Coordinates of C-alpha atoms in Angstrom, one line a residue:
Chain A
M231 CA 88.1 148.6 96.9
I232 CA 88.6 148.5 93.1
L233 CA 86.8 151.8 92.9
I234 CA 89.2 153.4 95.4
V235 CA 92.2 152.0 93.5
H236 CA 90.7 153.3 90.3
R237 CA 90.2 156.7 91.7
V238 CA 93.7 156.9 93.0
E239 CA 95.0 155.9 89.6
V240 CA 92.9 158.6 87.9
M241 CA 94.1 161.1 90.4
K242 CA 97.7 160.2 89.7
R243 CA 97.1 160.6 86.0
I244 CA 95.5 164.0 86.5
K245 CA 98.5 165.1 88.6
K246 CA 100.8 164.1 85.8
I247 CA 99.0 165.9 83.1
A248 CA 98.2 169.0 85.2
P249 CA 101.5 170.9 84.2
I250 CA 100.7 170.1 80.6
I251 CA 97.2 171.6 81.0
L252 CA 98.6 174.7 82.7
F253 CA 101.1 175.0 79.9
I254 CA 98.4 174.7 77.3
I255 CA 96.2 177.3 79.0
S256 CA 99.1 179.7 79.2
I257 CA 100.0 179.2 75.6
S258 CA 96.4 179.7 74.6
M259 CA 96.3 182.9 76.7
I260 CA 99.4 184.1 74.9
G261 CA 97.7 183.3 71.6
V262 CA 94.7 185.3 72.5
R263 CA 97.0 188.2 73.5
I264 CA 98.8 188.1 70.2
Y265 CA 95.4 188.1 68.4
D266 CA 94.4 191.2 70.4
A267 CA 97.7 192.9 69.9
I268 CA 97.9 192.6 66.1
P269 CA 95.3 195.4 65.4
K270 CA 97.1 197.6 67.9
S271 CA 100.4 197.0 66.3
Q272 CA 99.0 198.1 62.9
G273 CA 97.6 201.3 64.4
I274 CA 100.9 202.4 66.0
N275 CA 101.2 206.1 65.3
F276 CA 102.9 207.4 68.4
S277 CA 99.8 209.3 69.1
D278 CA 98.4 209.7 72.6
D279 CA 96.9 212.8 74.4
V280 CA 100.4 214.1 75.2
M281 CA 101.6 213.8 71.6
K282 CA 98.6 215.7 70.4
W283 CA 98.9 218.3 73.1
E284 CA 102.7 219.1 72.9
P285 CA 102.8 220.8 69.4
K286 CA 100.1 223.2 70.5
I287 CA 102.2 224.3 73.4
Q288 CA 105.5 224.6 71.6
S289 CA 105.3 228.3 70.7
L290 CA 104.0 229.3 74.1
R291 CA 106.9 227.5 75.7
N292 CA 109.4 229.2 73.5
S293 CA 107.9 232.6 74.4
L294 CA 108.5 232.2 78.1
P295 CA 111.7 234.1 79.1
D296 CA 114.6 231.9 80.2
D297 CA 114.8 233.3 83.7
V298 CA 111.1 232.5 84.5
H299 CA 110.8 229.3 86.6
H300 CA 107.4 229.7 88.2
V301 CA 104.3 230.9 86.4
G302 CA 100.6 231.2 87.2
Y303 CA 97.9 229.2 85.5
V304 CA 94.3 230.3 84.9
D305 CA 91.5 228.5 83.0
Q306 CA 87.8 228.9 82.3
S307 CA 86.9 227.9 85.9
I308 CA 88.7 230.9 87.3
I309 CA 87.1 233.4 84.9
T310 CA 83.6 232.0 85.5
K311 CA 84.2 231.4 89.2
S312 CA 83.1 227.7 88.8
P313 CA 85.7 225.5 90.4
K314 CA 83.8 222.4 89.2
I315 CA 84.8 223.0 85.6
F316 CA 88.5 223.2 86.4
D317 CA 90.2 220.8 83.9
I318 CA 92.8 219.1 85.9
E319 CA 94.1 216.9 83.1
E320 CA 94.8 219.9 80.8
M321 CA 96.6 221.6 83.7
L322 CA 98.7 218.5 84.2
L323 CA 99.4 218.3 80.5
M324 CA 100.4 221.9 80.5
Q325 CA 102.8 221.3 83.5
Y326 CA 104.3 218.3 81.7
S327 CA 104.8 220.3 78.5
I328 CA 106.3 223.5 80.0
A329 CA 108.6 221.8 82.5
P330 CA 111.1 222.9 83.9
V331 CA 108.8 225.8 84.5
A332 CA 106.5 225.1 87.5
L333 CA 102.8 226.0 87.4
E334 CA 100.8 227.5 90.2
I335 CA 97.1 227.9 90.0
G336 CA 96.0 231.5 90.2
F337 CA 97.1 234.9 88.8
E338 CA 99.6 236.0 91.5
K339 CA 102.7 235.5 89.4
K340 CA 104.2 238.0 87.0
W341 CA 103.8 235.6 84.1
I342 CA 100.5 233.7 83.7
I343 CA 99.4 231.0 81.3
G344 CA 95.8 231.2 80.3
N345 CA 94.0 228.1 78.9
F346 CA 90.4 229.0 78.0
S347 CA 87.7 227.1 76.2
D348 CA 85.8 230.4 75.6
D349 CA 87.8 233.7 75.7
T350 CA 85.0 236.1 74.9
N351 CA 85.0 237.6 78.4
L352 CA 88.8 237.4 78.9
K353 CA 89.6 241.0 78.2
A354 CA 87.0 242.3 80.7
W355 CA 88.3 239.8 83.3
L356 CA 91.9 240.8 82.8
D357 CA 91.0 244.5 83.0
E358 CA 89.3 243.9 86.3
H359 CA 91.8 241.6 87.9
I360 CA 95.2 242.5 86.5
V361 CA 94.7 246.0 85.1
K362 CA 98.1 246.6 83.4
Y363 CA 99.2 243.7 81.3
E364 CA 100.1 242.5 77.8
T365 CA 99.0 239.2 76.2
Q366 CA 100.2 236.9 73.5
D367 CA 97.6 234.7 71.8
F368 CA 98.8 231.3 70.7
G369 CA 95.4 230.0 69.4
F370 CA 93.5 227.0 70.9
G371 CA 92.4 229.4 73.7
L372 CA 96.0 229.6 74.9
Y373 CA 97.4 232.9 76.1
L374 CA 100.6 234.1 77.8
I375 CA 99.8 237.0 80.1
H376 CA 102.5 239.3 81.3
K377 CA 101.7 241.6 84.2
L378 CA 103.3 245.0 83.8
E379 CA 104.4 247.4 86.5
E380 CA 101.7 249.7 87.5
Chain B
M246 CA 116.9 207.0 69.2
F247 CA 115.2 203.9 70.7
F248 CA 118.3 201.8 69.9
L249 CA 120.6 204.5 71.1
S250 CA 118.7 204.5 74.4
L251 CA 119.1 200.8 74.6
L252 CA 122.9 201.1 74.0
S253 CA 123.1 203.8 76.7
F254 CA 122.0 201.1 79.3
I255 CA 125.1 199.0 78.7
P256 CA 127.4 201.0 81.1
R257 CA 124.8 200.8 83.9
L258 CA 124.3 197.1 83.3
I259 CA 128.1 196.7 83.5
L260 CA 128.2 198.6 86.7
G261 CA 125.4 196.5 88.2
F262 CA 126.9 193.2 87.1
S263 CA 130.3 194.3 88.5
M264 CA 128.9 195.2 91.8
I265 CA 127.0 191.9 92.1
H266 CA 130.1 190.0 91.0
M267 CA 132.3 191.8 93.5
I268 CA 129.9 191.1 96.4
W269 CA 128.5 187.7 95.7
N270 CA 130.6 184.6 95.2
P271 CA 132.8 185.6 92.3
L272 CA 133.9 182.0 91.7
S273 CA 130.4 180.5 91.1
K274 CA 129.2 180.1 87.6
N275 CA 126.0 178.5 88.7
Y276 CA 124.2 181.7 89.3
L277 CA 125.4 183.6 86.2
L278 CA 121.9 184.0 84.8
I279 CA 120.6 185.5 88.1
K280 CA 123.5 187.9 88.2
M281 CA 122.8 189.0 84.6
F282 CA 119.2 189.6 85.1
L283 CA 119.8 191.2 88.5
S284 CA 122.3 193.7 87.1
G285 CA 119.5 195.9 85.9
A286 CA 118.1 196.7 89.4
I287 CA 121.6 197.1 90.9
G288 CA 123.1 199.0 87.9
F289 CA 120.3 201.4 87.3
G290 CA 119.9 201.8 91.1
I291 CA 123.6 202.8 91.7
S292 CA 123.5 205.1 88.7
S293 CA 120.3 206.8 90.0
L294 CA 121.6 207.2 93.5
F295 CA 125.0 208.6 92.5
S296 CA 123.5 210.9 89.9
F297 CA 121.1 212.3 92.4
L298 CA 124.0 213.1 94.8
W299 CA 125.9 214.5 91.9
I300 CA 123.2 217.0 90.8
W301 CA 122.3 217.8 94.4
S302 CA 125.9 218.8 94.9
G303 CA 125.5 221.3 92.1
F304 CA 127.3 219.4 89.3
N305 CA 126.2 218.9 85.7
I306 CA 124.5 215.6 84.7
F307 CA 126.5 215.4 81.5
T308 CA 129.8 215.3 83.5
Y309 CA 128.2 212.5 85.6
V310 CA 127.4 210.5 82.4
I311 CA 131.0 210.8 81.2
I312 CA 132.4 209.6 84.6
E313 CA 129.9 206.7 84.7
F314 CA 130.8 205.7 81.1
L315 CA 134.5 205.8 81.9
L316 CA 134.0 203.8 85.1
A317 CA 132.1 201.1 83.3
L318 CA 134.8 201.0 80.6
F319 CA 137.5 200.6 83.3
L320 CA 135.5 197.8 85.0
V321 CA 135.2 195.9 81.7
I322 CA 138.9 196.2 81.1
Y323 CA 139.7 195.2 84.7
F324 CA 137.5 192.2 84.7
L325 CA 138.7 191.1 81.3
C326 CA 142.3 191.3 82.3
K327 CA 141.7 189.7 85.7
N328 CA 139.6 186.8 84.3
F329 CA 141.1 186.4 80.9
E330 CA 142.2 182.8 81.4
K331 CA 139.0 181.9 83.1
I332 CA 136.8 183.1 80.2
N333 CA 135.9 180.0 78.3
L334 CA 133.0 180.1 75.8
I335 CA 132.3 176.4 76.6
N336 CA 131.1 177.5 80.0
L337 CA 128.4 179.5 78.4
Q338 CA 127.0 176.2 76.9
T339 CA 126.2 175.1 80.5
L340 CA 123.5 177.8 80.5
F341 CA 121.8 176.2 77.6
Q342 CA 122.6 172.5 77.9
Y343 CA 119.1 171.2 77.5
K344 CA 119.3 169.9 74.0
S345 CA 116.8 167.2 74.7
Q346 CA 114.3 169.9 75.6
F347 CA 114.4 171.6 72.2
F348 CA 110.6 171.8 72.0
A349 CA 110.3 173.6 75.4
F350 CA 113.1 176.0 74.3
F351 CA 111.3 176.7 71.1
I352 CA 108.0 177.5 72.8
L353 CA 109.9 179.6 75.3
A354 CA 111.6 181.5 72.5
I355 CA 108.3 182.2 70.7
S356 CA 106.6 183.3 74.0
V357 CA 109.5 185.7 74.8
F358 CA 109.3 187.1 71.3
A359 CA 105.5 187.5 71.8
F360 CA 106.2 189.3 75.1
G361 CA 108.4 191.7 73.3
F362 CA 105.7 192.3 70.8
F363 CA 103.1 193.0 73.5
L364 CA 105.5 195.5 75.1
I365 CA 106.3 197.3 71.9
T366 CA 102.6 197.6 70.9
N367 CA 101.7 198.9 74.3
G368 CA 104.7 201.2 74.6
F369 CA 104.5 202.8 71.2
N370 CA 100.7 203.3 71.4
F371 CA 101.2 205.4 74.6
P372 CA 104.6 207.0 74.0
H373 CA 104.6 209.0 77.2
G374 CA 103.0 206.3 79.3
N375 CA 99.8 206.6 81.1
M376 CA 98.7 209.7 82.8
D377 CA 100.1 208.8 86.2
A378 CA 103.4 208.2 84.6
W379 CA 103.9 211.5 82.8
M380 CA 102.4 213.6 85.6
N381 CA 104.4 212.0 88.4
W382 CA 107.6 210.5 86.9
N383 CA 108.4 211.7 83.4
V384 CA 107.6 215.3 84.4
V385 CA 110.3 215.1 87.1
S386 CA 112.8 213.8 84.5
R387 CA 112.0 216.9 82.4
F388 CA 112.5 219.3 85.3
I389 CA 115.9 217.8 86.1
Y390 CA 117.2 217.5 82.5
R391 CA 115.8 220.7 81.1
G392 CA 116.1 222.7 84.3
G393 CA 119.8 222.2 84.8
E394 CA 120.8 223.9 88.1
D395 CA 117.2 224.9 88.7
W396 CA 116.0 221.3 88.8
K397 CA 114.6 221.7 92.3
N398 CA 111.7 223.6 90.8
T399 CA 110.1 220.2 90.4
F400 CA 109.1 220.5 94.1
L401 CA 107.1 223.7 93.3
R402 CA 104.6 221.8 91.1
A403 CA 101.0 222.6 92.2
L404 CA 99.6 219.2 91.4
G405 CA 100.9 215.6 91.3
H406 CA 103.1 214.1 93.9
P407 CA 106.4 216.0 94.2
D408 CA 107.4 213.8 97.2
Y409 CA 107.9 210.7 95.0
P410 CA 111.5 209.4 95.0
F411 CA 113.8 209.7 92.0
F412 CA 114.9 206.2 90.9
V413 CA 112.8 206.2 87.6
P414 CA 113.1 210.0 86.8
L415 CA 116.9 210.0 87.2
T416 CA 117.3 206.8 85.2
N417 CA 115.6 208.7 82.3
V418 CA 117.7 211.8 82.9
V419 CA 120.9 209.7 82.7
T420 CA 119.7 208.1 79.5
W421 CA 118.9 211.5 78.1
G422 CA 122.4 212.6 79.1
Y423 CA 123.9 209.7 77.1
V424 CA 121.8 210.3 74.0
Q425 CA 121.9 214.1 74.4
K426 CA 118.2 214.6 73.9
D427 CA 115.1 214.3 76.1
T428 CA 113.4 211.9 73.8
F429 CA 110.2 210.1 74.8
L430 CA 111.8 206.9 73.4
A431 CA 114.2 206.6 76.3
P432 CA 111.6 205.9 79.0
I433 CA 110.0 203.4 76.6
A434 CA 113.4 201.7 76.2
F435 CA 114.0 201.6 79.9
H436 CA 110.6 200.0 80.8
F437 CA 111.0 197.6 77.8
V438 CA 114.4 196.4 79.1
F439 CA 113.1 196.3 82.7
S440 CA 110.2 194.1 81.7
F441 CA 112.6 191.6 80.1
L442 CA 114.9 191.7 83.1
M443 CA 112.0 190.8 85.3
L444 CA 110.9 188.0 83.1
G445 CA 114.5 186.7 83.0
L446 CA 115.0 187.0 86.7
L447 CA 111.9 185.0 87.4
F448 CA 113.1 182.3 85.0
S449 CA 116.6 182.2 86.4
F450 CA 115.5 182.1 90.1
V451 CA 113.1 179.2 89.5
K452 CA 115.7 177.4 87.4
A453 CA 118.3 177.8 90.2
L454 CA 116.0 177.0 93.0
K455 CA 113.9 174.2 91.3
N456 CA 114.6 173.1 87.8
F457 CA 114.4 174.0 84.1
Q458 CA 110.9 172.7 83.4
Q459 CA 109.4 174.6 86.3
A460 CA 111.2 177.7 85.1
I461 CA 109.7 177.3 81.6
L462 CA 106.2 176.8 83.1
I463 CA 106.4 179.9 85.3
T464 CA 107.9 182.1 82.5
I465 CA 105.2 181.1 80.0
L466 CA 102.5 181.6 82.6
F467 CA 103.9 185.1 83.4
I468 CA 103.9 186.1 79.8
A469 CA 100.3 185.0 79.5
L470 CA 99.1 187.5 82.1
P471 CA 97.9 190.7 80.6
I472 CA 99.1 192.7 83.6
T473 CA 102.7 191.8 82.9
T474 CA 102.9 194.5 80.1
M475 CA 102.0 197.1 82.7
G476 CA 105.6 198.1 82.6
M477 CA 105.0 199.9 79.4
S478 CA 102.6 202.3 81.1
Q479 CA 105.9 203.7 82.5
L480 CA 104.9 203.7 86.1
A481 CA 107.4 202.9 88.9
D482 CA 105.3 200.0 90.0
F483 CA 106.9 197.6 87.6
P484 CA 110.4 198.4 88.7
L485 CA 109.3 198.0 92.3
A486 CA 107.8 194.6 91.6
Y487 CA 111.1 193.6 89.9
I488 CA 113.0 194.7 93.0
I489 CA 110.7 192.9 95.3
L490 CA 111.0 189.7 93.2
A491 CA 114.8 190.1 93.3
I492 CA 114.8 190.4 97.1
G493 CA 112.5 187.4 97.5
G494 CA 114.6 185.3 95.1
L495 CA 117.9 186.2 96.8
T496 CA 116.3 185.5 100.2
L497 CA 115.4 181.9 99.0
L498 CA 118.9 181.6 97.6
Y499 CA 120.3 182.6 101.0
F500 CA 118.3 179.9 102.7
K501 CA 119.5 177.4 100.2
T502 CA 123.2 178.4 100.2
K503 CA 123.7 180.3 103.4
Q504 CA 126.0 182.7 101.5
T505 CA 125.9 185.8 103.7
Q506 CA 127.2 188.0 100.8
L507 CA 123.7 187.8 99.4
L508 CA 122.4 189.8 102.4
I509 CA 124.4 192.8 101.3
L510 CA 122.6 192.7 98.0
I511 CA 119.2 192.1 99.7
G512 CA 119.8 195.1 101.9
F513 CA 120.8 197.3 99.0
L514 CA 117.8 196.2 97.0
T515 CA 115.5 196.9 100.0
G516 CA 116.9 200.5 100.2
L517 CA 116.5 200.8 96.5
A518 CA 112.8 199.9 96.8
A519 CA 112.4 203.0 99.0
W520 CA 114.2 205.0 96.3
T521 CA 111.7 203.7 93.7
K522 CA 108.3 204.3 95.3
N523 CA 107.0 205.4 98.6
E524 CA 105.6 201.8 99.0
G525 CA 109.2 200.7 99.1
I526 CA 109.6 202.5 102.4
I527 CA 107.0 200.0 103.8
L528 CA 109.2 197.3 102.3
V529 CA 112.2 198.6 104.3
L530 CA 110.2 198.1 107.5
N531 CA 108.9 194.8 106.3
N532 CA 112.3 193.4 105.4
T533 CA 114.1 194.8 108.4
I534 CA 111.6 193.0 110.7
L535 CA 112.1 189.8 108.6
W536 CA 115.9 190.0 108.9
C537 CA 115.7 190.7 112.6
I538 CA 113.7 187.5 113.0
I539 CA 116.2 185.6 110.8
A540 CA 119.1 187.1 112.7
F541 CA 117.5 186.0 116.0
F542 CA 117.7 182.4 114.9
N543 CA 120.7 182.4 112.5
G544 CA 123.1 184.9 114.2
R545 CA 123.6 188.6 114.3
E546 CA 126.1 188.6 111.4
N547 CA 123.1 188.3 109.0
L548 CA 121.5 191.5 110.2
K549 CA 124.9 193.3 110.1
R550 CA 125.4 192.4 106.4
Y551 CA 121.8 193.3 105.6
I552 CA 122.2 196.7 107.2
L553 CA 125.5 197.2 105.4
G554 CA 123.7 196.9 102.1
L555 CA 120.7 198.9 103.2
L556 CA 122.6 201.8 104.6
F557 CA 123.7 203.8 101.5
P558 CA 120.3 203.8 99.6
L559 CA 118.4 204.4 102.8
V560 CA 120.5 207.4 103.8
V561 CA 120.0 208.9 100.3
V562 CA 116.2 208.4 100.7
I563 CA 116.2 209.9 104.2
L564 CA 118.2 212.9 103.0
F565 CA 115.8 213.3 100.1
K566 CA 112.7 213.1 102.3
I567 CA 114.1 215.5 105.0
F568 CA 115.7 218.2 102.9
L569 CA 113.8 218.2 99.5
A570 CA 110.5 216.3 99.3
P571 CA 107.3 217.9 100.6
E572 CA 105.0 215.8 102.8
N573 CA 103.1 212.9 101.4
D574 CA 99.4 213.6 100.8
V575 CA 98.2 210.3 102.3
V576 CA 100.3 210.8 105.5
S577 CA 99.7 214.5 106.0
G578 CA 96.0 214.3 105.0
A579 CA 95.1 211.3 107.1
Q580 CA 92.2 212.0 109.4
N581 CA 89.5 210.1 111.3
I582 CA 92.0 207.3 111.5
L583 CA 90.4 205.5 114.4
E584 CA 86.9 205.9 113.0
N585 CA 88.0 204.6 109.6
T586 CA 90.0 201.7 111.1
L587 CA 87.0 200.5 113.0
N588 CA 84.5 200.9 110.2
I589 CA 83.5 197.3 109.3
D590 CA 81.8 198.3 106.0
R591 CA 85.1 200.1 104.9
I592 CA 87.2 197.0 105.9
L593 CA 84.9 194.6 104.0
Y594 CA 84.8 196.9 100.9
I595 CA 88.6 197.0 100.8
L596 CA 88.9 193.3 101.2
K597 CA 86.3 192.6 98.6
N598 CA 88.2 194.8 96.1
F599 CA 91.5 193.1 97.0
G600 CA 89.8 189.7 96.3
A601 CA 88.3 190.9 93.0
T602 CA 91.6 192.4 91.9
F603 CA 93.5 189.1 92.5
L604 CA 90.7 187.1 90.8
G605 CA 90.9 189.5 87.8
V606 CA 94.7 189.1 87.4
G607 CA 94.4 186.7 84.5
G608 CA 92.2 189.0 82.4
G609 CA 89.3 187.1 80.8
I610 CA 90.3 183.9 82.6
S611 CA 90.6 183.8 86.4
L612 CA 94.2 182.8 86.9
V613 CA 93.9 182.6 90.6
S614 CA 91.1 180.0 90.3
I615 CA 93.3 178.0 87.9
L616 CA 96.3 178.2 90.1
L617 CA 94.4 177.2 93.2
L618 CA 93.1 174.2 91.3
Y619 CA 96.7 173.5 90.2
I620 CA 98.0 173.7 93.7
I621 CA 95.3 171.3 95.0
I622 CA 96.1 168.8 92.2
V623 CA 99.9 169.0 92.1
G624 CA 100.7 169.7 95.8
K625 CA 103.8 170.4 97.8
S626 CA 107.2 169.5 96.4
S627 CA 109.1 166.8 98.3
E628 CA 112.4 168.7 97.5
S629 CA 112.0 171.0 100.4
I630 CA 113.0 174.6 99.9
S631 CA 113.4 176.5 103.1
G632 CA 112.6 180.1 103.4
I633 CA 109.2 180.0 101.7
W634 CA 107.8 181.3 104.9
A635 CA 109.9 184.5 104.4
I636 CA 108.2 185.0 101.0
V637 CA 104.8 184.6 102.5
F638 CA 105.8 187.0 105.3
M639 CA 107.0 189.6 102.8
A640 CA 103.9 189.4 100.6
L641 CA 101.4 189.4 103.4
F642 CA 103.1 192.3 105.3
Q643 CA 103.2 194.3 102.1
L644 CA 99.6 193.7 101.3
F645 CA 98.6 194.3 104.9
S646 CA 100.3 197.7 104.7
Y647 CA 98.4 198.6 101.5
F648 CA 95.2 197.5 103.3
I649 CA 96.0 199.9 106.1
T650 CA 96.8 202.7 103.6
Y651 CA 93.3 202.3 102.1
L652 CA 91.8 202.2 105.5
I653 CA 93.3 205.6 106.5
T654 CA 93.4 207.3 103.1
P655 CA 92.1 210.9 103.1
H656 CA 91.1 210.5 99.5
D657 CA 87.7 209.1 98.3
L658 CA 88.1 205.4 98.9
N659 CA 86.5 204.3 95.8
W660 CA 88.6 206.6 93.6
H661 CA 91.8 205.5 95.5
I662 CA 91.0 201.8 95.0
K663 CA 90.1 202.2 91.3
T664 CA 93.3 204.2 90.5
S665 CA 95.8 202.1 92.4
M666 CA 94.8 198.7 93.6
N667 CA 95.7 196.6 90.6
R668 CA 99.1 198.4 90.5
L669 CA 99.7 197.7 94.2
T670 CA 98.7 194.1 94.1
F671 CA 101.1 193.6 91.1
H672 CA 104.0 194.6 93.4
V673 CA 103.9 191.2 95.1
L674 CA 102.5 189.1 92.2
P675 CA 105.8 188.0 90.8
L676 CA 107.1 187.3 94.3
I677 CA 104.0 185.2 95.1
L678 CA 104.4 183.3 91.8
L679 CA 108.1 182.6 92.6
G680 CA 107.3 181.3 96.1
M681 CA 104.4 179.2 94.8
F682 CA 106.4 177.6 92.0
C683 CA 109.3 176.9 94.4
W684 CA 106.9 175.2 96.8
L685 CA 104.9 173.2 94.2
K686 CA 106.0 169.9 92.7
S687 CA 107.7 170.5 89.4
P688 CA 106.8 168.6 86.2
E689 CA 110.1 166.7 86.5
E690 CA 109.1 165.5 90.0
L691 CA 105.7 164.4 88.8
W692 CA 107.0 162.6 85.8
M693 CA 110.0 161.0 87.5
K694 CA 107.7 159.1 89.8
K695 CA 106.0 157.5 86.9
E696 CA 109.3 156.2 85.6
A697 CA 110.1 154.8 89.1

């Protein structure tokens, strides 16, 4: 009987300190988060993939005529006919950077953006598939291809 | 530019506050904090809905911004003139009358400051948000702002999800309209403010429904969760979770006060959820069933008011889906539905991942385990709060719909779970915490018995 009363008393005490324990756990977790966040705060340099990507695209974006709203997009995977190497992230980055111009995969459009990791066979590919064209090279494997009237 | 973006939110917050104040019990000062923290969802929501109709009608976003600003200015002057005699700074003291709890206030202030610090470090380290954010939401903002009258080209995008609704993108566009530049700092400022509004809303609901100490406990616990800085990844999931929390809190307030004006706000927020994310459409179904049940027992008037609030945002969403948005990839691509639904291995795999996601909510420490232990020790409050069942219904219905989505997804299941499950479970996490801490005994209750 004494044991039961004792256990009930202990339980009551645990109940009363439970919110304090939860409070302390939460504060400790916040402390750990502050500790983790301090190095991140020192390294703030506004630099993610997009911030690194956008300056590369700036001149290409400026070269697109104002009345062009929809352009084609080709990358290494199309030249080499290897769909597996299609870089979806770079295509999405390109779409984000050149908005409000919409990208369409392929070379059906009059204006095409080329994004190549290796452009050694580009001219041969263009000669074969587009025939009459003019290109602007923006470095980093980036090209603006303009189909000309045949 | 960050601070300019913050300033540009003021007209929208005024609009939100004014609408709430006009609809819900203008004479009551008891719920002032809730109204303040709720004004974000309502204000940004109204702005986004009207700006969408504005640009869809072929008008310029800059003209909209001027009209919105003038309207907010008019509302401020109107309310100041109307309530000049009632404005009494002493009343504000009632919000912060807990002088005896200086220590709790002090800890709360430090924790809130730390929360701001987490948000800033996360936000500024990923200025454009995470990949899903810039490829699905911020890109749309750019199409609308930079595209001018050709903004509909956003639906021509080859990849991404052009069918997503416009609440977040248009909020960014309106901010850019105010600051006259499509700066990446505007979305950061928006998600920063929304994160604080959510924290404040959780605090104010628990304070109104339970008491101050319970509110402090839930707020600090919420700040401690690493997932709560998810807002700075700039996805629409955090705004949706905030809206779901607002709906849940107002539902509990309705059960407490029986003020039917609240139902108009609940309806509006439900429609707004559908304007925020496609998952919000499930919430419309979820909440409409819920309010049909409540109306069955409490009278049809409830349902009428709910629908009155729901109507405008829902009509906008329906128009958007019918006339502009392409089909959703999950819906249009769903195949082998029966086969997938009856696949026991698939069901168990999804459930296992849901379990693991919930268990992992606390980061290094399993918060769920701690909370379960806390529930067992502390137990149900004797101050009964009716309507907790509605919170449970909302959360379970929402999670069940996500479970079904995973079951029928045309995408690789593992990829789909990995890329979305923690975001989806977060939609209902603040709601669950609210329901739980309203149901549980508060520290005041536990300690009062000792004195007795």
